[in-house]
Amino acid sequence: MIVPPELAALPAFRTADARAVGLTDRDLATASTAREIWQVRRGWWSARAPKWPTERHLVRTYAEAADRPYAVPSHWSGAVVAGVPVHQPQLQRVHLRRIDRGRAQTRRHLTLHLGVEGAPVRELALPGSLPREMFALGALGMVVADLARVAVELTQMCPVSGLMTCDWLLHRGVLTMADLEGWEERLRGEQGAYQVWPVMRLVDGLRESPGESWAAWVCHALGYRLESQVQVVTLSGVRRLDLALEGEWVALEYDGQGKYAEGDDEDGVNSVLLAEKEREDDVRDEEWEVVRLTKRRLARPWEVQQRIEKARRRARIRHGTARRPPRGG
């Protein structure tokens, strides 16, 4: 069976939509067996073929939200719809937030959260970060009523994801701390609200990547106080560090998985890698210790602590008990 173009163009369609263009339930079953379509949920189908779990979750969120015009994507679902960075997203369940005074509901694959009394509804048509047009926020037709709300909801469920999202949105000027603090207060009585306060104290909007936010959270849990985007004057000019231990000459640099992927030139030399090594050499020449953090290392906090402590000991040999001035030195 060839899926009619008017249905294939939709992220998902209802069984009633299929019947309206002349398809029968048997046609849908045959197409599903042939993997031309897949069942999103009861009464909903899609001709799209998502390659990633986030894409499948978007289609499921689209269907659940379409059946509930009184609710908007929230929590993990709101984050995926908006395209903000998250850490190990839990996508088994769609989350929606009511914008009326109806009751909360929990089903096998859906949680419908209560509306928030007196909460402002500010429609932000922020495009999704996923490159596929069908999954951009506007293309799906879904609206996240307030991204500050989503950031705080996400923090309730996963502090690392919450910090990533808050930093990401603040750094890009989409939100202000006042926006986040307003929703922190409105959602204070909800489950997981106790996790929001420590995250809000760490948010600074200076961190440029989700990996830096993750590193900040891990180091905070280990008891370290950090500064973000510290400038160091070197022989080659001013160099900027991702993170640094407060008052100490220990820099923390996050190496993302794709950081060097596009740096190869015609001679097969990775120019990005070379530039990074030169930058690190410049920083070390100014008597800094540099600790490199990766996704694998951040998943092993004890290893991070060991590396930081070794760097601190080396720094003390050079600088003694002297304290580094804030934001550089």
Coordinates of C-alpha atoms in Angstrom, one line a residue:
M1 CA 0.0 0.0 0.0
I2 CA 1.2 3.5 -0.8
V3 CA 0.4 5.9 2.0
P4 CA -1.5 8.9 0.6
P5 CA 0.7 12.0 0.4
E6 CA -1.6 14.1 2.6
L7 CA -1.1 11.6 5.4
A8 CA 2.6 10.9 4.7
A9 CA 3.2 14.7 5.1
L10 CA 2.0 14.6 8.7
P11 CA 4.1 13.7 11.7
A12 CA 1.3 11.4 12.7
F13 CA -2.3 10.8 11.7
R14 CA -5.5 9.4 13.3
T15 CA -7.2 6.3 12.1
A16 CA -10.2 8.6 11.4
D17 CA -8.0 10.6 9.0
A18 CA -7.0 7.4 7.2
R19 CA -10.7 6.4 6.8
A20 CA -11.5 9.9 5.5
V21 CA -9.2 9.3 2.5
G22 CA -10.6 5.9 1.8
L23 CA -8.3 3.6 3.7
T24 CA -9.7 0.7 5.8
D25 CA -8.5 -0.8 9.0
R26 CA -7.2 -3.7 7.0
D27 CA -5.1 -1.4 4.8
L28 CA -3.5 0.1 7.9
A29 CA -2.7 -3.3 9.3
T30 CA -1.2 -4.4 6.0
A31 CA 0.9 -1.2 5.8
S32 CA 2.0 -1.7 9.4
T33 CA 3.1 -5.2 8.7
A34 CA 5.0 -4.0 5.7
R35 CA 6.6 -1.3 7.8
E36 CA 5.3 1.5 5.7
I37 CA 3.7 3.0 8.8
W38 CA 4.0 2.4 12.5
Q39 CA 1.5 2.7 15.3
V40 CA 2.3 5.6 17.5
R41 CA -0.4 4.8 20.0
R42 CA -4.0 3.5 19.9
G43 CA -5.8 5.3 17.0
W44 CA -2.6 7.0 15.8
W45 CA -0.2 6.1 13.0
S46 CA 2.9 7.7 11.3
A47 CA 4.5 7.2 7.9
R48 CA 7.7 8.8 9.2
A49 CA 10.7 6.5 10.1
P50 CA 12.4 8.1 13.1
K51 CA 16.1 7.1 13.4
W52 CA 16.6 8.2 17.0
P53 CA 14.6 7.7 20.2
T54 CA 14.2 11.5 20.5
E55 CA 12.5 11.6 17.1
R56 CA 10.1 8.8 18.0
H57 CA 9.3 10.6 21.3
L58 CA 8.5 13.8 19.3
V59 CA 6.0 11.9 17.2
R60 CA 4.4 10.3 20.3
T61 CA 4.2 13.7 22.0
Y62 CA 2.6 15.2 18.9
A63 CA -0.2 12.6 19.0
E64 CA -0.8 12.9 22.7
A65 CA -0.8 16.7 22.6
A66 CA -3.2 16.7 19.5
D67 CA -5.7 14.7 21.5
R68 CA -5.4 17.1 24.4
P69 CA -5.6 20.8 23.3
Y70 CA -5.9 21.8 26.9
A71 CA -2.2 20.7 27.6
V72 CA 1.3 21.5 26.4
P73 CA 4.5 19.4 26.3
S74 CA 6.3 19.5 29.6
H75 CA 9.3 18.0 31.5
W76 CA 11.3 15.6 29.3
S77 CA 8.8 16.0 26.4
G78 CA 8.9 19.8 26.6
A79 CA 12.7 19.7 26.5
V80 CA 12.8 17.4 23.4
V81 CA 10.2 19.5 21.6
A82 CA 12.1 22.7 22.2
G83 CA 15.4 21.0 21.3
V84 CA 17.3 22.0 24.4
P85 CA 20.2 19.8 25.6
V86 CA 19.4 17.0 28.1
H87 CA 21.4 14.3 29.9
Q88 CA 20.2 10.7 29.4
P89 CA 16.6 11.6 28.7
Q90 CA 13.8 9.3 29.9
L91 CA 11.6 9.0 26.9
Q92 CA 9.4 6.0 27.8
R93 CA 6.7 8.4 28.9
V94 CA 5.2 11.5 27.4
H95 CA 4.7 14.4 29.8
L96 CA 2.1 17.1 29.3
R97 CA 1.1 20.1 31.5
R98 CA -2.5 21.1 31.7
I99 CA -3.2 24.8 31.0
D100 CA -6.7 24.5 32.5
R101 CA -8.0 23.4 35.9
G102 CA -8.6 19.8 35.0
R103 CA -7.3 16.8 36.9
A104 CA -3.9 15.1 36.7
Q105 CA -3.7 11.7 35.1
T106 CA -1.1 8.9 34.9
R107 CA -1.3 6.2 32.3
R108 CA 1.2 3.6 31.1
H109 CA 3.0 5.9 28.6
L110 CA 1.6 9.3 29.6
T111 CA 1.7 11.7 32.6
L112 CA -0.7 14.6 32.5
H113 CA 0.4 17.2 35.1
L114 CA -1.8 19.7 36.9
G115 CA -1.9 23.2 35.7
V116 CA -0.3 26.0 37.7
E117 CA -2.6 28.6 39.2
G118 CA -1.8 32.1 38.1
A119 CA 1.0 31.0 35.8
P120 CA 1.7 33.2 32.8
V121 CA 1.4 31.6 29.4
R122 CA 4.0 33.0 27.1
E123 CA 4.2 31.2 23.7
L124 CA 7.8 30.9 22.6
A125 CA 8.2 29.6 19.1
L126 CA 11.8 28.6 19.6
P127 CA 13.0 26.3 16.8
G128 CA 14.1 22.8 17.7
S129 CA 17.8 22.1 17.5
L130 CA 17.3 18.9 15.6
P131 CA 18.2 19.3 11.9
R132 CA 15.2 17.6 10.4
E133 CA 12.5 20.0 9.4
M134 CA 9.7 17.6 10.5
F135 CA 11.0 17.8 14.1
A136 CA 11.3 21.6 14.3
L137 CA 8.9 23.1 16.8
G138 CA 7.0 25.0 14.2
A139 CA 6.7 22.1 11.8
L140 CA 5.2 19.9 14.4
G141 CA 2.7 22.6 15.4
M142 CA 3.5 22.1 19.0
V143 CA 4.1 25.0 21.4
V144 CA 6.0 25.0 24.7
A145 CA 4.1 27.5 26.7
D146 CA 7.1 28.7 28.7
L147 CA 10.6 27.4 28.4
A148 CA 11.5 28.6 31.9
R149 CA 8.8 26.3 33.1
V150 CA 10.2 23.4 31.1
A151 CA 13.7 24.1 32.5
V152 CA 12.4 24.0 36.1
E153 CA 10.3 20.9 35.4
L154 CA 13.3 19.2 34.0
T155 CA 15.4 20.1 37.0
Q156 CA 12.8 18.3 39.2
M157 CA 13.5 15.1 37.3
C158 CA 17.2 15.3 36.5
P159 CA 19.4 18.1 38.0
V160 CA 22.1 17.5 35.4
S161 CA 19.6 18.0 32.5
G162 CA 18.1 21.0 34.4
L163 CA 21.5 22.7 34.7
M164 CA 22.4 22.0 31.1
T165 CA 19.1 23.5 29.9
C166 CA 19.2 26.5 32.2
D167 CA 22.7 27.4 31.2
W168 CA 22.0 26.8 27.5
L169 CA 18.9 29.1 27.6
L170 CA 20.5 31.8 29.6
H171 CA 23.7 31.8 27.5
R172 CA 21.6 32.4 24.4
G173 CA 19.6 35.2 25.9
V174 CA 16.3 33.3 25.7
L175 CA 15.6 33.5 29.4
T176 CA 16.7 35.5 32.4
M177 CA 17.3 34.3 36.0
A178 CA 14.1 36.1 37.0
D179 CA 12.2 33.8 34.6
L180 CA 13.7 30.7 36.2
E181 CA 13.2 31.9 39.7
G182 CA 9.6 32.8 39.0
W183 CA 8.9 29.2 38.0
E184 CA 11.0 27.8 40.8
E185 CA 8.6 29.5 43.2
R186 CA 5.4 28.5 41.3
L187 CA 6.4 24.8 41.2
R188 CA 7.8 24.7 44.8
G189 CA 5.2 22.2 46.0
E190 CA 5.7 19.6 43.3
Q191 CA 7.5 16.3 43.5
G192 CA 11.2 16.8 42.9
A193 CA 11.1 20.5 43.8
Y194 CA 13.9 19.9 46.4
Q195 CA 16.3 19.4 43.5
V196 CA 15.7 22.8 42.0
W197 CA 17.2 25.0 44.6
P198 CA 20.8 23.7 44.4
V199 CA 20.7 23.8 40.6
M200 CA 19.5 27.4 40.5
R201 CA 22.4 28.3 42.8
L202 CA 24.8 26.9 40.2
V203 CA 23.3 28.4 37.0
D204 CA 25.4 31.2 35.6
G205 CA 24.7 31.3 31.9
L206 CA 28.4 31.6 31.1
R207 CA 29.0 28.0 30.3
E208 CA 29.0 27.5 26.5
S209 CA 28.3 23.8 26.2
P210 CA 26.1 21.1 27.9
G211 CA 29.4 19.2 28.8
E212 CA 30.6 22.2 30.8
S213 CA 27.4 22.3 32.7
W214 CA 27.7 18.5 33.4
A215 CA 31.3 19.0 34.6
A216 CA 30.1 21.9 36.9
W217 CA 27.5 19.6 38.5
V218 CA 29.9 16.7 39.0
C219 CA 32.5 19.0 40.6
H220 CA 29.9 20.7 42.8
A221 CA 28.9 17.2 44.0
L222 CA 32.6 16.5 44.8
G223 CA 32.8 19.7 46.9
Y224 CA 34.7 22.0 44.5
R225 CA 33.8 25.7 43.9
L226 CA 34.3 26.7 40.3
E227 CA 34.5 29.8 38.1
S228 CA 33.3 29.8 34.4
Q229 CA 35.0 31.2 31.4
V230 CA 38.2 32.4 33.2
Q231 CA 40.5 34.5 31.1
V232 CA 44.3 33.9 31.2
V233 CA 46.8 36.4 29.6
T234 CA 49.4 34.4 27.7
L235 CA 52.2 35.2 25.3
S236 CA 49.8 34.5 22.4
G237 CA 47.0 36.7 23.8
V238 CA 44.1 36.2 26.1
R239 CA 43.0 32.5 26.4
R240 CA 39.7 31.5 28.0
L241 CA 39.2 28.5 30.2
D242 CA 36.0 26.5 30.4
L243 CA 36.1 26.2 34.2
A244 CA 38.7 26.8 36.9
L245 CA 38.8 25.9 40.6
E246 CA 38.0 29.1 42.6
G247 CA 41.2 30.7 43.9
E248 CA 43.5 28.1 42.4
W249 CA 45.6 27.6 39.3
V250 CA 43.7 24.5 38.1
A251 CA 41.8 24.7 34.8
L252 CA 39.1 22.2 33.8
E253 CA 38.5 21.7 30.1
Y254 CA 35.7 19.7 28.7
D255 CA 36.4 17.7 25.5
G256 CA 33.2 17.0 23.6
Q257 CA 32.8 14.0 21.4
G258 CA 32.5 16.0 18.2
K259 CA 34.9 18.7 19.1
Y260 CA 37.6 17.6 16.6
A261 CA 35.4 15.9 14.1
E262 CA 35.6 18.6 11.4
G263 CA 39.1 19.8 11.8
D264 CA 40.9 17.8 9.2
D265 CA 42.5 19.9 6.4
E266 CA 43.8 18.7 3.0
D267 CA 47.0 17.4 4.6
G268 CA 45.1 15.2 7.0
V269 CA 46.1 17.4 9.9
N270 CA 43.4 18.2 12.5
S271 CA 43.6 22.0 12.7
V272 CA 41.1 22.1 15.6
L273 CA 43.2 19.7 17.6
L274 CA 46.4 21.6 16.9
A275 CA 44.8 24.9 17.9
E276 CA 43.6 23.3 21.1
K277 CA 47.0 21.9 22.0
E278 CA 48.6 25.3 21.3
R279 CA 46.0 27.0 23.6
E280 CA 46.7 24.4 26.4
D281 CA 50.5 25.0 26.0
D282 CA 50.0 28.7 26.4
V283 CA 47.9 28.2 29.5
R284 CA 50.5 25.8 31.0
D285 CA 53.2 28.3 30.3
E286 CA 51.5 30.6 32.7
E287 CA 51.9 28.0 35.4
W288 CA 48.4 26.6 35.2
E289 CA 47.5 22.9 35.7
V290 CA 45.0 21.6 33.1
V291 CA 42.6 18.7 33.8
R292 CA 40.7 17.4 30.7
L293 CA 37.2 16.1 31.3
T294 CA 35.4 13.8 28.9
K295 CA 32.0 12.1 28.9
R296 CA 33.6 8.9 30.1
R297 CA 35.4 10.6 32.9
L298 CA 32.4 12.6 34.1
A299 CA 30.5 9.3 34.4
R300 CA 33.3 8.2 36.8
P301 CA 33.3 11.0 39.5
W302 CA 36.0 9.3 41.6
E303 CA 38.4 9.5 38.6
V304 CA 37.6 13.2 38.2
Q305 CA 38.4 13.8 41.8
Q306 CA 41.7 11.9 41.6
R307 CA 42.8 14.0 38.6
I308 CA 41.8 17.3 40.2
E309 CA 43.6 16.5 43.4
K310 CA 46.8 15.6 41.6
A311 CA 46.5 18.9 39.7
R312 CA 46.0 20.8 42.9
R313 CA 49.1 19.2 44.5
R314 CA 51.2 20.2 41.4
A315 CA 49.8 23.7 41.5
R316 CA 50.6 24.1 45.2
I317 CA 54.2 23.1 44.5
R318 CA 54.4 26.1 42.1
H319 CA 52.3 28.7 43.9
G320 CA 52.4 27.6 47.6
T321 CA 49.4 28.8 49.5
A322 CA 48.8 31.9 47.4
R323 CA 45.2 32.4 46.2
R324 CA 44.5 33.3 42.6
P325 CA 42.5 36.5 41.9
P326 CA 38.9 35.9 40.7
R327 CA 38.3 35.3 37.0
G328 CA 41.9 35.1 36.0
G329 CA 45.5 35.7 37.2

